Amino acid sequence: TYIKNYLEPKEAKFIVFSDWGVVRHTVGETPSILPAIYELTSREHIDAVIINGDLAYDLSTDVGYHMQFMEMIERIAMRAPI
């Protein structure tokens, strides 16, 4: 029974986006997508989050705000694999 259920097709839900970094917005700029992702992952079952492109813009350097980025995605990663 386990193998039969495992092999049956199932619907999967993904969030897919690209070029996501730590950005400080000022008045008049496009708002961050982060609050929408937090809300979506807290009320929906999401199977995975796929980020295509830059992560934190130069993730390996201090210029890339790597620690702020990791803290920013922590709430999402608790609910869905990234």
mmCIF file of C-alpha atoms in Angstrom:
data_model
loop_
_atom_site.group_PDB
_atom_site.id
_atom_site.type_symbol
_atom_site.label_atom_id
_atom_site.label_comp_id
_atom_site.label_asym_id
_atom_site.label_seq_id
_atom_site.Cartn_x
_atom_site.Cartn_y
_atom_site.Cartn_z
ATOM 1 C CA THR A 1 0.000 0.000 0.000
ATOM 2 C CA TYR A 2 2.830 2.429 0.858
ATOM 3 C CA ILE A 3 4.525 1.917 -2.518
ATOM 4 C CA LYS A 4 1.223 2.306 -4.368
ATOM 5 C CA ASN A 5 0.434 5.593 -2.573
ATOM 6 C CA TYR A 6 3.994 6.842 -3.042
ATOM 7 C CA LEU A 7 3.879 6.291 -6.807
ATOM 8 C CA GLU A 8 0.514 7.960 -7.398
ATOM 9 C CA PRO A 9 0.755 11.464 -8.895
ATOM 10 C CA LYS A 10 0.162 14.285 -6.455
ATOM 11 C CA GLU A 11 -0.230 18.019 -6.807
ATOM 12 C CA ALA A 12 2.822 20.001 -5.714
ATOM 13 C CA LYS A 13 2.941 23.669 -4.783
ATOM 14 C CA PHE A 14 6.062 25.716 -5.422
ATOM 15 C CA ILE A 15 7.053 29.342 -5.038
ATOM 16 C CA VAL A 16 9.513 30.293 -7.786
ATOM 17 C CA PHE A 17 11.315 33.624 -8.171
ATOM 18 C CA SER A 18 14.748 35.021 -8.988
ATOM 19 C CA ASP A 19 17.387 37.561 -8.006
ATOM 20 C CA TRP A 20 16.416 37.962 -4.379
ATOM 21 C CA GLY A 21 18.548 39.980 -2.006
ATOM 22 C CA VAL A 22 18.434 42.120 1.093
ATOM 23 C CA VAL A 23 17.083 45.481 -0.041
ATOM 24 C CA ARG A 24 16.165 48.486 2.017
ATOM 25 C CA HIS A 25 13.228 50.234 0.343
ATOM 26 C CA THR A 26 12.442 53.911 0.463
ATOM 27 C CA VAL A 27 9.165 55.700 -0.162
ATOM 28 C CA GLY A 28 7.944 55.257 -3.713
ATOM 29 C CA GLU A 29 9.891 52.068 -4.481
ATOM 30 C CA THR A 30 8.403 48.674 -5.220
ATOM 31 C CA PRO A 31 7.657 46.979 -1.874
ATOM 32 C CA SER A 32 9.439 43.818 -0.782
ATOM 33 C CA ILE A 33 7.929 40.461 -1.677
ATOM 34 C CA LEU A 34 8.972 39.076 1.718
ATOM 35 C CA PRO A 35 5.715 39.775 3.649
ATOM 36 C CA ALA A 36 3.695 38.034 0.925
ATOM 37 C CA ILE A 37 5.971 34.979 1.031
ATOM 38 C CA TYR A 38 5.781 34.849 4.838
ATOM 39 C CA GLU A 39 1.985 34.935 4.677
ATOM 40 C CA LEU A 40 1.743 32.357 1.905
ATOM 41 C CA THR A 41 4.073 29.871 3.604
ATOM 42 C CA SER A 42 2.279 30.266 6.925
ATOM 43 C CA ARG A 43 -1.236 29.589 5.586
ATOM 44 C CA GLU A 44 -0.547 27.198 2.676
ATOM 45 C CA HIS A 45 1.378 23.955 2.442
ATOM 46 C CA ILE A 46 4.255 24.737 0.073
ATOM 47 C CA ASP A 47 6.363 21.819 -1.130
ATOM 48 C CA ALA A 48 9.416 23.901 -2.049
ATOM 49 C CA VAL A 49 10.708 27.390 -2.706
ATOM 50 C CA ILE A 50 12.929 27.699 -5.764
ATOM 51 C CA ILE A 51 15.173 30.744 -6.079
ATOM 52 C CA ASN A 52 16.694 31.159 -9.538
ATOM 53 C CA GLY A 53 19.585 33.564 -9.878
ATOM 54 C CA ASP A 54 21.435 35.678 -7.370
ATOM 55 C CA LEU A 55 21.124 34.920 -3.668
ATOM 56 C CA ALA A 56 21.808 37.928 -1.460
ATOM 57 C CA TYR A 57 23.860 39.463 -4.284
ATOM 58 C CA ASP A 58 27.399 38.169 -3.716
ATOM 59 C CA LEU A 59 26.488 35.761 -0.929
ATOM 60 C CA SER A 60 30.155 34.989 -0.186
ATOM 61 C CA THR A 61 31.159 38.556 0.689
ATOM 62 C CA ASP A 62 30.201 40.983 3.432
ATOM 63 C CA VAL A 63 28.999 43.333 0.723
ATOM 64 C CA GLY A 64 26.290 40.787 -0.085
ATOM 65 C CA TYR A 65 24.613 40.977 3.337
ATOM 66 C CA HIS A 66 24.834 37.195 3.658
ATOM 67 C CA MET A 67 23.858 36.985 7.334
ATOM 68 C CA GLN A 68 20.869 39.294 6.881
ATOM 69 C CA PHE A 69 19.775 37.189 3.920
ATOM 70 C CA MET A 70 20.020 33.929 5.893
ATOM 71 C CA GLU A 71 18.004 35.459 8.751
ATOM 72 C CA MET A 72 15.460 36.760 6.242
ATOM 73 C CA ILE A 73 14.797 33.334 4.713
ATOM 74 C CA GLU A 74 14.865 31.423 8.007
ATOM 75 C CA ARG A 75 11.099 31.827 8.590
ATOM 76 C CA ILE A 76 10.412 30.474 5.109
ATOM 77 C CA ALA A 77 12.891 27.597 5.353
ATOM 78 C CA MET A 78 11.174 26.383 8.547
ATOM 79 C CA ARG A 79 8.066 25.644 6.468
ATOM 80 C CA ALA A 80 9.362 24.679 3.023
ATOM 81 C CA PRO A 81 12.683 23.508 1.624
ATOM 82 C CA ILE A 82 14.586 26.184 -0.265
#
